[in-house]
Coordinates of C-alpha atoms in Angstrom, one line a residue:
P1 CA -61.5 119.0 47.4
E2 CA -60.5 117.9 43.9
I3 CA -61.0 121.5 42.6
V4 CA -58.9 122.9 45.5
H5 CA -56.1 120.5 44.8
S6 CA -56.2 121.3 41.1
W7 CA -56.0 125.1 41.8
Q8 CA -53.0 124.5 44.0
R9 CA -51.3 122.5 41.3
C10 CA -52.1 125.3 38.8
R11 CA -50.5 127.9 41.1
E12 CA -47.4 125.7 41.4
L13 CA -47.2 125.3 37.6
N14 CA -47.4 129.1 37.2
V15 CA -50.5 128.8 34.9
N16 CA -51.7 132.3 33.9
P17 CA -55.5 132.4 34.7
Y18 CA -56.0 135.4 32.4
A19 CA -54.4 134.0 29.3
N20 CA -55.9 131.7 26.6
V21 CA -52.8 129.6 25.8
D22 CA -52.7 128.0 22.4
D23 CA -50.4 124.9 22.6
D24 CA -52.2 122.6 20.1
I25 CA -50.6 120.4 17.5
R26 CA -51.7 120.1 13.9
G27 CA -51.0 118.4 10.6
L28 CA -48.5 115.6 10.6
E29 CA -48.0 115.5 14.3
L30 CA -51.7 115.2 15.0
K31 CA -52.0 112.5 12.3
E32 CA -49.2 110.5 13.9
R33 CA -50.8 110.8 17.3
L34 CA -54.2 109.6 16.0
H35 CA -52.5 106.7 14.2
S36 CA -50.7 105.6 17.4
L37 CA -54.0 105.6 19.3
Q38 CA -56.1 104.0 16.5
H39 CA -57.1 101.1 18.8
L40 CA -58.6 103.4 21.4
L41 CA -60.4 105.5 18.7
T42 CA -61.9 102.4 17.0
I43 CA -63.4 101.2 20.3
A44 CA -64.5 104.5 21.7
R45 CA -66.2 105.9 18.6
P46 CA -69.4 103.8 18.8
F47 CA -70.0 104.8 22.4
M48 CA -69.2 108.5 21.5
D49 CA -71.8 108.2 18.7
N50 CA -74.4 107.0 21.2
L51 CA -73.7 109.8 23.7
Y52 CA -73.8 112.4 20.9
N53 CA -77.2 111.1 19.6
F54 CA -78.5 111.4 23.2
I55 CA -77.3 115.0 23.7
R56 CA -77.7 116.3 20.1
G57 CA -79.1 119.8 20.0
S58 CA -78.5 120.4 23.7
G59 CA -75.4 122.7 23.3
F60 CA -73.0 120.0 24.4
Q61 CA -70.3 118.0 22.7
V62 CA -68.5 114.7 23.3
V63 CA -64.7 114.8 23.5
L64 CA -62.0 112.1 23.5
A65 CA -58.5 112.9 24.8
D66 CA -55.3 110.9 25.2
E67 CA -53.5 110.3 28.5
Q68 CA -51.7 113.6 28.3
G69 CA -54.8 115.7 27.7
L70 CA -54.3 116.1 23.9
L71 CA -57.8 116.1 22.2
L72 CA -58.2 113.4 19.6
E73 CA -61.8 113.7 18.5
V74 CA -64.8 116.0 19.1
M75 CA -68.5 115.4 18.2
G76 CA -71.0 118.2 18.6
D77 CA -73.5 120.6 17.1
P78 CA -71.9 123.2 14.8
D79 CA -72.7 126.2 17.1
I80 CA -71.0 124.7 20.2
I81 CA -68.1 123.6 18.1
M82 CA -67.6 127.1 16.7
M83 CA -67.9 128.6 20.2
T84 CA -65.4 126.2 21.9
R85 CA -62.9 126.3 19.1
Q86 CA -62.0 129.8 20.4
V87 CA -60.5 128.1 23.5
Q88 CA -58.8 125.3 21.5
L89 CA -61.5 122.7 22.4
C90 CA -60.8 120.9 19.1
P91 CA -58.7 118.0 17.8
G92 CA -55.0 118.8 18.6
G93 CA -55.8 121.1 21.5
N94 CA -53.9 120.5 24.8
W95 CA -56.2 120.4 27.8
S96 CA -53.7 119.3 30.4
E97 CA -53.7 121.3 33.7
A98 CA -50.2 122.6 32.8
V99 CA -51.7 124.4 29.8
K100 CA -55.5 125.0 30.5
G101 CA -55.5 125.0 34.3
T102 CA -58.3 123.3 36.2
N103 CA -60.7 121.6 33.7
A104 CA -62.5 118.2 33.7
I105 CA -60.1 116.5 31.2
G106 CA -56.8 117.7 32.8
T107 CA -58.0 117.3 36.3
A108 CA -59.4 113.8 35.7
I109 CA -55.9 112.8 34.4
A110 CA -54.3 114.3 37.5
E111 CA -56.8 112.9 40.0
Q112 CA -57.3 109.6 38.0
R113 CA -61.1 109.6 38.7
P114 CA -64.3 111.1 37.2
V115 CA -64.5 114.9 37.7
Q116 CA -67.1 117.6 36.8
V117 CA -65.9 121.2 36.6
H118 CA -68.5 123.9 36.4
A119 CA -68.2 127.5 35.2
H120 CA -66.0 129.6 37.6
E121 CA -64.4 126.4 39.0
H122 CA -62.2 126.5 35.9
Y123 CA -58.9 128.0 36.8
C124 CA -58.6 130.0 33.5
Q125 CA -61.0 132.8 33.0
A126 CA -61.5 132.0 29.3
N127 CA -63.1 128.7 30.2
H128 CA -65.7 130.0 32.7
F129 CA -68.5 129.7 30.2
L130 CA -68.1 125.9 30.1
T131 CA -69.3 122.9 32.2
C132 CA -67.2 119.8 31.7
S133 CA -67.7 116.2 32.9
A134 CA -64.9 113.8 32.3
A135 CA -63.8 110.3 33.3
P136 CA -60.5 108.6 32.8
I137 CA -60.2 105.4 30.6
F138 CA -57.9 102.6 31.8
D139 CA -56.7 99.7 29.8
P140 CA -57.0 96.1 31.2
D141 CA -53.6 96.5 32.9
G142 CA -54.8 99.6 34.9
K143 CA -52.8 102.0 32.8
L144 CA -54.4 105.4 32.0
I145 CA -54.8 105.6 28.2
G146 CA -57.4 108.4 27.6
V147 CA -60.3 110.5 28.9
L148 CA -63.9 110.8 27.7
D149 CA -65.6 114.1 28.3
I150 CA -68.9 116.0 27.7
T151 CA -68.5 119.7 27.5
G152 CA -71.1 122.5 26.9
N153 CA -72.5 125.9 28.0
C154 CA -72.6 126.2 31.8
N155 CA -76.1 127.8 31.6
V156 CA -77.6 124.4 30.6
A157 CA -75.5 122.2 32.8
N158 CA -77.0 118.9 34.1
P159 CA -75.7 117.1 37.2
H160 CA -76.5 113.7 35.6
T161 CA -74.0 114.3 32.7
L162 CA -71.1 112.9 34.7
G163 CA -73.0 109.6 35.3
M164 CA -73.5 109.3 31.5
V165 CA -69.8 109.7 30.9
V166 CA -68.9 107.2 33.6
A167 CA -71.3 104.6 32.1
A168 CA -69.8 105.1 28.6
V169 CA -66.3 104.7 30.0
N170 CA -67.2 101.5 31.8
A171 CA -68.5 100.2 28.4
I172 CA -65.3 101.2 26.6
E173 CA -63.2 99.5 29.3
S174 CA -65.3 96.4 29.0
Q175 CA -64.7 96.4 25.2
L176 CA -61.0 96.8 25.8
R177 CA -60.9 93.8 28.1
L178 CA -62.9 91.8 25.5
Q179 CA -60.5 92.8 22.8
R180 CA -57.6 91.8 25.0
A181 CA -59.2 88.3 25.5
T182 CA -59.8 87.9 21.8
T183 CA -56.2 88.9 21.0
K184 CA -54.9 86.3 23.4
V185 CA -56.9 83.6 21.7
Y186 CA -55.6 84.8 18.3
M187 CA -52.1 84.9 19.7
A188 CA -52.5 81.3 21.0
Y189 CA -53.5 80.2 17.5
K190 CA -50.6 82.1 15.9
Y191 CA -48.2 80.6 18.5
S192 CA -49.3 77.0 17.7
S193 CA -49.0 77.8 14.0
F194 CA -45.5 79.2 14.6
M195 CA -44.5 76.1 16.6
M196 CA -45.7 73.9 13.8
E197 CA -43.7 75.8 11.2
S198 CA -40.6 75.9 13.5
M199 CA -40.4 72.1 13.6
S200 CA -37.5 70.5 11.6
E201 CA -39.9 67.7 10.7
G202 CA -43.0 67.6 8.5
L203 CA -46.3 67.6 10.5
L204 CA -49.9 67.0 9.5
S205 CA -53.1 66.2 11.4
V206 CA -56.4 64.6 10.3
D207 CA -59.8 64.4 11.8
N208 CA -61.6 61.1 12.5
A209 CA -62.8 61.0 8.9
G210 CA -59.2 61.2 7.5
M211 CA -59.6 64.8 6.3
I212 CA -56.5 66.9 6.6
V213 CA -56.9 69.6 9.2
Q214 CA -53.3 71.1 9.5
M215 CA -50.0 70.7 7.6
N216 CA -46.8 72.7 8.0
A217 CA -44.6 73.8 5.1
K218 CA -42.0 71.1 5.7
G219 CA -44.8 68.4 5.5
G220 CA -46.0 69.9 2.3
R221 CA -42.5 69.9 0.8
I222 CA -42.0 66.2 1.7
L223 CA -45.4 65.3 0.2
G224 CA -45.0 67.6 -2.8
V225 CA -48.1 69.6 -2.1
T226 CA -49.0 73.1 -1.0
P227 CA -50.3 73.0 2.6
N228 CA -53.2 75.4 1.9
D229 CA -54.4 73.2 -1.0
A230 CA -54.1 70.0 1.0
I231 CA -56.1 71.2 4.0
G232 CA -59.7 70.0 3.7
R233 CA -58.8 67.1 1.4
H234 CA -58.7 63.4 2.3
I235 CA -55.3 62.1 3.2
N236 CA -55.5 59.4 0.5
E237 CA -55.8 62.1 -2.1
V238 CA -52.4 63.4 -1.1
I239 CA -50.5 60.1 -0.6
K240 CA -52.4 58.4 -3.4
K241 CA -52.8 55.1 -1.6
Q242 CA -54.0 53.8 1.7
A243 CA -52.2 56.2 4.1
P244 CA -50.8 54.5 7.3
I245 CA -52.2 57.3 9.5
L246 CA -55.7 55.9 8.8
Q247 CA -54.7 52.7 10.7
V248 CA -54.3 54.9 13.8
L249 CA -57.9 56.1 13.4
S250 CA -59.2 52.5 13.1
T251 CA -57.0 50.7 15.7
G252 CA -56.3 53.6 18.2
A253 CA -52.7 52.5 18.3
G254 CA -49.8 54.7 17.1
Y255 CA -46.7 53.7 15.2
Q256 CA -43.1 54.7 15.0
D257 CA -40.8 55.3 11.9
K258 CA -42.9 53.5 9.2
E259 CA -41.3 53.8 5.8
I260 CA -43.6 55.3 3.1
T261 CA -43.0 55.6 -0.6
L262 CA -45.0 58.2 -2.6
E263 CA -46.4 56.6 -5.8
A264 CA -46.1 59.8 -7.9
S265 CA -42.5 60.7 -7.3
G266 CA -41.0 57.5 -5.7
R267 CA -39.7 59.8 -2.9
R268 CA -39.3 58.0 0.4
F269 CA -39.8 59.3 4.0
Y270 CA -40.4 57.9 7.5
S271 CA -43.5 58.7 9.5
S272 CA -44.7 58.4 13.1
A273 CA -48.3 58.8 14.1
T274 CA -50.3 59.3 17.3
P275 CA -54.0 59.3 17.9
L276 CA -55.8 62.4 19.3
R277 CA -58.4 61.8 22.0
D278 CA -61.0 64.0 23.6
D279 CA -61.6 64.3 27.4
Y280 CA -63.7 61.1 27.3
G281 CA -61.1 59.0 25.5
N282 CA -62.8 59.1 22.1
I283 CA -60.6 59.3 19.0
I284 CA -61.1 62.6 17.3
G285 CA -58.2 62.5 14.9
A286 CA -54.5 61.8 14.5
V287 CA -51.2 63.6 14.1
A288 CA -48.3 62.4 12.0
T289 CA -44.6 63.6 11.7
L290 CA -42.7 63.1 8.5
R291 CA -38.9 62.8 8.1
E292 CA -37.0 62.9 4.9
Q293 CA -34.3 60.3 4.2
V294 CA -31.8 63.1 3.6
V295 CA -28.7 63.8 5.6
R296 CA -27.7 67.4 5.5
P297 CA -24.0 68.3 5.3
S298 CA -22.6 69.5 8.6
L299 CA -22.2 73.3 8.7
K300 CA -20.2 73.6 11.9
R301 CA -17.1 72.2 10.4
N302 CA -16.9 74.9 7.8
P303 CA -14.6 77.7 9.1
L304 CA -16.1 80.1 6.6
L305 CA -19.3 80.0 8.6
A306 CA -17.7 81.2 11.9
A307 CA -17.3 84.7 13.3
R308 CA -13.8 85.4 14.4
Y309 CA -14.1 88.8 16.2
V310 CA -15.3 89.7 19.7
F311 CA -15.9 93.1 21.3
E312 CA -12.4 93.0 22.8
D313 CA -11.0 93.2 19.3
I314 CA -12.7 96.5 18.7
I315 CA -10.1 99.1 19.5
G316 CA -11.3 102.5 20.7
E317 CA -11.8 104.3 24.0
S318 CA -13.3 107.6 22.6
E319 CA -16.8 108.6 23.7
P320 CA -18.5 107.9 20.3
M321 CA -16.8 104.5 20.0
M322 CA -17.7 103.5 23.6
T323 CA -21.3 104.5 23.0
A324 CA -21.5 102.4 19.9
K325 CA -19.9 99.4 21.7
Q326 CA -22.2 99.7 24.7
L327 CA -25.3 99.7 22.4
A328 CA -23.9 96.8 20.4
Q329 CA -23.4 94.8 23.6
R330 CA -27.0 95.4 24.6
A331 CA -28.1 94.4 21.1
A332 CA -26.3 91.1 21.5
Q333 CA -28.6 90.2 24.3
S334 CA -31.7 90.8 22.1
A335 CA -33.1 88.8 19.2
S336 CA -34.2 91.9 17.4
T337 CA -32.8 93.0 14.0
V338 CA -29.8 95.3 14.0
L339 CA -28.9 97.9 11.5
L340 CA -25.3 99.1 11.5
T341 CA -24.7 102.5 9.8
G342 CA -21.5 104.2 9.0
E343 CA -19.1 105.1 6.3
S344 CA -17.1 102.4 4.4
G345 CA -14.1 101.2 6.4
T346 CA -15.4 102.0 9.8
G347 CA -15.6 98.3 10.9
K348 CA -19.3 97.4 10.5
E349 CA -18.6 93.7 10.0
L350 CA -16.3 93.7 13.1
F351 CA -19.3 94.9 15.1
A352 CA -21.6 92.3 13.4
Q353 CA -19.3 89.4 14.3
S354 CA -18.8 90.7 17.9
I355 CA -22.6 90.9 18.4
H356 CA -23.0 87.3 17.1
N357 CA -20.2 86.0 19.4
A358 CA -21.7 87.7 22.4
S359 CA -25.2 86.4 21.7
S360 CA -27.0 83.2 22.5
R361 CA -26.4 82.2 18.9
R362 CA -22.6 82.1 19.2
A363 CA -22.5 78.3 18.6
G364 CA -24.5 78.7 15.3
P365 CA -23.2 79.8 11.9
F366 CA -22.3 83.4 10.9
I367 CA -23.0 84.0 7.2
A368 CA -21.8 87.3 5.7
I369 CA -23.3 88.5 2.3
H370 CA -22.0 91.6 0.5
C371 CA -25.1 92.7 -1.3
A372 CA -23.3 95.2 -3.6
A373 CA -20.8 92.5 -4.7
L374 CA -23.4 90.0 -6.0
P375 CA -24.9 90.4 -9.5
E376 CA -28.6 91.1 -9.5
S377 CA -29.2 87.9 -11.5
L378 CA -27.6 85.8 -8.8
I379 CA -28.5 87.5 -5.5
E380 CA -31.8 85.7 -5.0
S381 CA -30.4 82.2 -5.7
E382 CA -27.5 82.9 -3.3
L383 CA -29.8 84.2 -0.5
F384 CA -32.8 81.9 -0.9
G385 CA -31.4 78.8 -2.7
Y386 CA -33.1 76.9 -5.5
E387 CA -34.6 73.5 -6.3
E388 CA -33.2 71.2 -9.0
G389 CA -34.3 72.3 -12.5
A390 CA -35.3 75.8 -11.3
F391 CA -33.3 77.3 -14.1
T392 CA -30.8 76.4 -16.8
G393 CA -27.5 75.6 -15.2
S394 CA -28.9 74.8 -11.7
K395 CA -27.1 72.1 -9.8
R396 CA -28.3 68.6 -9.5
G397 CA -30.3 68.3 -6.3
G398 CA -30.6 72.1 -6.0
Q399 CA -28.7 74.3 -3.6
M400 CA -29.3 75.6 -0.1
G401 CA -29.4 79.4 0.2
K402 CA -27.5 81.5 2.7
F403 CA -30.6 82.0 4.8
E404 CA -31.0 78.2 5.3
Q405 CA -27.2 77.9 6.0
A406 CA -27.5 80.6 8.7
S407 CA -30.4 78.9 10.4
G408 CA -29.7 78.7 14.1
G409 CA -27.2 81.6 13.8
T410 CA -26.8 85.0 12.3
I411 CA -26.9 86.3 8.7
F412 CA -25.0 89.6 8.0
L413 CA -26.3 91.6 5.0
D414 CA -23.5 94.1 4.3
E415 CA -24.3 97.1 2.1
I416 CA -28.0 96.3 2.1
G417 CA -28.7 99.7 0.6
D418 CA -27.5 98.3 -2.7
M419 CA -29.9 95.3 -2.7
P420 CA -32.3 95.3 -5.7
L421 CA -35.9 96.3 -5.0
S422 CA -37.2 92.9 -6.3
T423 CA -35.0 91.1 -3.7
Q424 CA -36.1 93.5 -0.9
V425 CA -39.7 92.3 -1.3
K426 CA -38.6 88.7 -0.6
L427 CA -36.3 89.7 2.2
L428 CA -39.2 91.6 3.9
R429 CA -41.2 88.4 3.9
V430 CA -38.3 86.4 5.3
I431 CA -38.0 88.9 8.2
Q432 CA -41.8 88.9 8.9
E433 CA -42.5 85.2 8.5
K434 CA -39.2 83.6 9.4
K435 CA -39.6 81.3 6.3
V436 CA -37.7 81.1 3.1
S437 CA -38.9 79.8 -0.3
R438 CA -36.3 78.4 -2.6
I439 CA -36.5 79.4 -6.3
G440 CA -38.7 76.8 -8.0
A441 CA -40.0 75.3 -4.7
V442 CA -43.6 74.7 -3.9
G443 CA -43.5 75.2 -0.1
E444 CA -41.6 77.3 2.4
I445 CA -38.9 76.3 4.8
P446 CA -39.0 77.6 8.4
I447 CA -35.7 79.2 9.5
D448 CA -34.3 80.5 12.8
I449 CA -32.1 83.4 12.1
R450 CA -31.0 86.7 13.5
I451 CA -30.5 89.4 10.9
I452 CA -27.8 92.1 11.1
A453 CA -27.7 94.6 8.2
A454 CA -25.2 97.3 7.4
T455 CA -25.0 100.2 5.0
H456 CA -23.0 103.3 4.3
K457 CA -26.0 104.9 2.7
D458 CA -28.7 107.1 4.4
L459 CA -31.6 104.6 4.0
K460 CA -34.2 107.2 5.0
A461 CA -33.0 109.3 2.0
E462 CA -33.0 106.2 -0.2
V463 CA -36.6 105.5 0.8
E464 CA -37.6 109.1 -0.3
K465 CA -35.8 108.6 -3.6
G466 CA -37.6 105.3 -4.2
N467 CA -34.5 103.2 -4.1
F468 CA -35.4 101.4 -0.9
R469 CA -38.7 100.0 0.4
K470 CA -40.2 102.0 3.3
D471 CA -41.7 98.8 4.9
L472 CA -38.3 97.1 4.8
Y473 CA -36.6 100.1 6.3
Y474 CA -38.9 100.1 9.3
R475 CA -38.3 96.3 9.7
L476 CA -34.6 96.9 9.8
H477 CA -34.7 100.2 11.8
V478 CA -35.3 98.4 15.2
I479 CA -31.8 98.6 16.8
T480 CA -29.7 101.1 14.9
I481 CA -26.1 101.5 15.8
A482 CA -24.1 104.3 14.2
I483 CA -20.4 103.4 13.8
P484 CA -18.4 106.7 14.0
A485 CA -16.1 107.8 11.3
L486 CA -12.4 107.9 12.2
R487 CA -12.3 111.7 12.0
D488 CA -15.0 111.8 14.7
R489 CA -12.9 109.7 17.1
R490 CA -9.4 111.1 16.7
G491 CA -8.6 110.3 20.3
D492 CA -8.4 106.6 19.2
L493 CA -5.8 107.2 16.5
P494 CA -2.7 106.5 18.7
L495 CA -4.2 103.2 19.9
L496 CA -5.1 102.1 16.4
T497 CA -1.8 103.1 15.0
E498 CA 0.1 101.2 17.7
H499 CA -2.1 98.2 17.1
F500 CA -1.5 98.2 13.4
V501 CA 2.2 98.8 13.6
R502 CA 2.5 95.8 16.0
N503 CA 0.2 93.4 14.0
I504 CA 1.5 94.3 10.5
S505 CA 5.1 94.1 11.7
D506 CA 4.4 90.5 12.9
K507 CA 2.5 89.6 9.7
L508 CA 5.4 90.9 7.5
S509 CA 8.1 89.4 9.9
R510 CA 9.6 92.8 10.5
K511 CA 11.5 93.4 13.7
G512 CA 11.9 96.4 16.0
I513 CA 9.6 98.8 14.1
Y514 CA 8.6 102.0 16.1
F515 CA 7.1 105.4 15.3
D516 CA 8.0 108.8 16.5
D517 CA 5.8 111.8 17.5
S518 CA 5.9 113.3 13.9
F519 CA 4.3 110.1 12.6
I520 CA 1.4 110.1 15.0
E521 CA 0.9 113.9 14.6
R522 CA 0.8 113.5 10.8
I523 CA -1.8 110.8 11.3
K524 CA -3.9 113.0 13.6
S525 CA -3.8 115.9 11.1
Y526 CA -5.4 113.8 8.3
D527 CA -9.1 113.4 7.8
W528 CA -9.1 109.7 6.8
P529 CA -12.0 109.5 4.3
G530 CA -11.3 105.8 4.0
N531 CA -11.5 105.4 7.8
V532 CA -9.9 102.5 9.7
R533 CA -9.3 100.5 6.5
E534 CA -7.3 103.5 5.0
L535 CA -5.3 103.9 8.2
E536 CA -4.4 100.2 8.2
S537 CA -3.3 100.4 4.5
A538 CA -1.2 103.6 5.2
V539 CA 0.6 101.9 8.1
E540 CA 1.3 98.8 6.1
R541 CA 2.6 100.9 3.2
A542 CA 4.9 102.8 5.6
I543 CA 6.3 99.6 7.2
N544 CA 7.1 98.2 3.7
L545 CA 9.3 101.3 3.1
I546 CA 11.4 100.9 6.2
D547 CA 14.1 98.5 7.3
D548 CA 14.1 96.4 10.5
Y549 CA 14.6 98.3 13.7
G550 CA 13.6 101.5 11.9
V551 CA 11.6 104.4 13.1
L552 CA 8.5 105.5 11.2
T553 CA 8.3 109.3 10.7
S554 CA 5.9 111.7 9.0
A555 CA 7.9 111.3 5.8
F556 CA 6.5 107.8 5.3
L557 CA 2.9 109.2 5.1
P558 CA 2.7 111.2 1.8
F559 CA -1.1 112.0 1.6
E560 CA -2.4 113.3 -1.6
N561 CA -5.2 115.4 -0.2
D562 CA -4.6 116.5 3.4
L563 CA -7.6 117.9 5.1
S564 CA -7.7 120.0 8.2
V565 CA -9.1 118.7 11.4
A566 CA -12.8 119.3 11.6
V567 CA -12.9 119.6 15.4
H568 CA -10.4 121.9 17.1
D569 CA -9.4 121.7 20.8
N570 CA -9.7 124.6 23.2
D571 CA -6.9 125.7 25.5
E572 CA -7.7 123.0 28.1
G573 CA -7.5 120.3 25.4
T574 CA -11.2 119.4 25.6
A575 CA -13.1 118.9 22.3
V576 CA -15.6 121.7 21.7
K577 CA -19.1 120.4 21.0
S578 CA -21.4 122.1 18.4
L579 CA -24.5 123.9 19.6
K580 CA -26.7 121.3 17.8
T581 CA -24.9 118.5 19.7
I582 CA -25.5 120.2 23.0
E583 CA -29.2 120.9 22.1
K584 CA -29.8 117.2 21.1
E585 CA -28.1 116.0 24.3
S586 CA -30.3 118.3 26.5
I587 CA -33.5 117.1 24.8
I588 CA -32.5 113.5 25.3
Q589 CA -31.6 114.1 29.0
A590 CA -34.9 115.9 29.6
L591 CA -36.9 113.1 27.9
A592 CA -35.2 110.5 30.1
A593 CA -35.8 112.5 33.2
C594 CA -39.5 113.1 32.4
K595 CA -40.1 109.6 31.0
G596 CA -41.2 110.9 27.6
N597 CA -43.9 113.3 28.9
I598 CA -43.8 116.0 26.2
S599 CA -45.6 118.7 28.4
A600 CA -43.2 118.2 31.2
V601 CA -40.2 118.3 28.9
S602 CA -41.3 121.5 27.1
A603 CA -41.9 123.1 30.6
K604 CA -38.4 121.9 31.8
L605 CA -36.6 123.2 28.7
G606 CA -38.7 126.4 28.4
I607 CA -39.8 125.7 24.8
G608 CA -43.3 125.1 23.2
R609 CA -44.6 121.6 22.4
N610 CA -44.6 122.3 18.7
T611 CA -40.9 123.4 18.8
L612 CA -40.0 120.4 20.9
Y613 CA -41.7 118.0 18.4
R614 CA -39.9 119.7 15.5
K615 CA -36.5 119.3 17.3
I616 CA -37.3 115.6 18.1
K617 CA -38.0 115.0 14.4
E618 CA -34.9 117.0 13.3
Y619 CA -32.6 115.0 15.5
D620 CA -34.3 111.6 14.7
I621 CA -35.0 110.9 18.4
I622 CA -37.2 107.9 19.0
L623 CA -39.8 108.9 21.6
S624 CA -40.9 105.3 22.4
L625 CA -37.5 104.7 24.0
F626 CA -38.3 107.0 26.9
H627 CA -41.8 105.8 27.9

């Protein structure tokens, strides 16, 4: 029955049984696919090696394919590999039913169960010399992630081959479940470590002998030690006198807010401690929290740390602007890093403030840093802060950096493309670890921030030039929002002009200022290389040249370099889209409809897989968004 059903599907897919279709991928595309499935390859290889050692010299080969039928790895004797390469049974070959007709790999994917296809049972004539036995591989969640197959000459077929494949797949799936369990244990450990580092207080724990087992960065900073160096040492070596936490081990009773003075530095702090007991009530250690006797200045009262704008302040109803605003509103509900791209003057900070004010962090600070405006010698101390005595001229008591000030809120890194490479390294660590180290400090300070970055540069091109770190680019390139240039949303010009005329008139205490059709037509004919900022300046300059109750005309807009409109309207007044725009939109619509299935999309659009992959790369379409 499974062969009958497969042949019927092949008929419906218009598969040519007399053609040997070559729809494989090579080079970079294959490398990227192999990299994305490295976890499956790593687990499957030992079992493939065992199978191959068992069938070596028999005229058969072991094949691993992904969930779409794309071959990832092939192990076999040279003669069978040479023979099967003629039908693309090699890494990069596509053995889905839509391309190769009925075959064990493609049919196992379609039927989602083990299948053996022998000789003339193959739908395509070119494959009649083969016998294939394949079984699908499912992850611990029951999702199909690949297929294991043994393929060889049909003249030496063995009915037990399928059982060998099924046994190997069962072993692979068991290993996947074991890996999942191990990962969960590791994640639990990382989660507990993260919780420790997220605490605003210092934390340390000792075993029942008084040896330090754990210590967070805050605790290390209070005690003046590096946590990694302190772990494994006795608590008295760190505090340099009888540590109060040892009383908890001897008495079994905790204490609250005991004042402690360090002998070495004279620094004072308060500590609370609690005993740790096992299931039988025996003391196995103790945990202490440490609090500095320092009162931080309040940040909330500083109006410079507040975001003023909301999405309602962003003026524009054109399609590019509405798309950008909708994506920004979705980004506001996420904790992920946002990268705003667009020319200077398009309103990137307006978007950044609106995202902050629409997020769960709206009550926290909003810190804006213009990376291009800070001298390279000062940018690290501004961003990360410094300890007292870190360098000549440093303030007494040190200084909190912008990242610390932004904790609990959002930091906006404007023109991040101009950040020095040395600072990019430290920023990458801050993003990865959510910790910041002041200049001259021993430990690190946990911070809770959301990063929004902006640039007018093409960061991908800057990476290729060596001006921007690739790893930092990928960390920032999570949610990317392109803010359209003013020339690309000319339909918003009347709204923006009316807004600026009204607001600037109020600011300058001017009364009854209006504009006629010639004024707006002149504005619509100009290309606005300085974008919204240039438009606002032009309107303000015009208002300064007119008396109260005057009418602004085109004469008040003397542009030095008028540029013609880039997009012309047709007779019906609808903007004409370029062929590339139409092609990109068609690909995105097809990917969405087919949930990212490349074979289905290429069939739907009537283009080859290689061509489709090239177009996806050309238009910078992110495939993972459609799965």
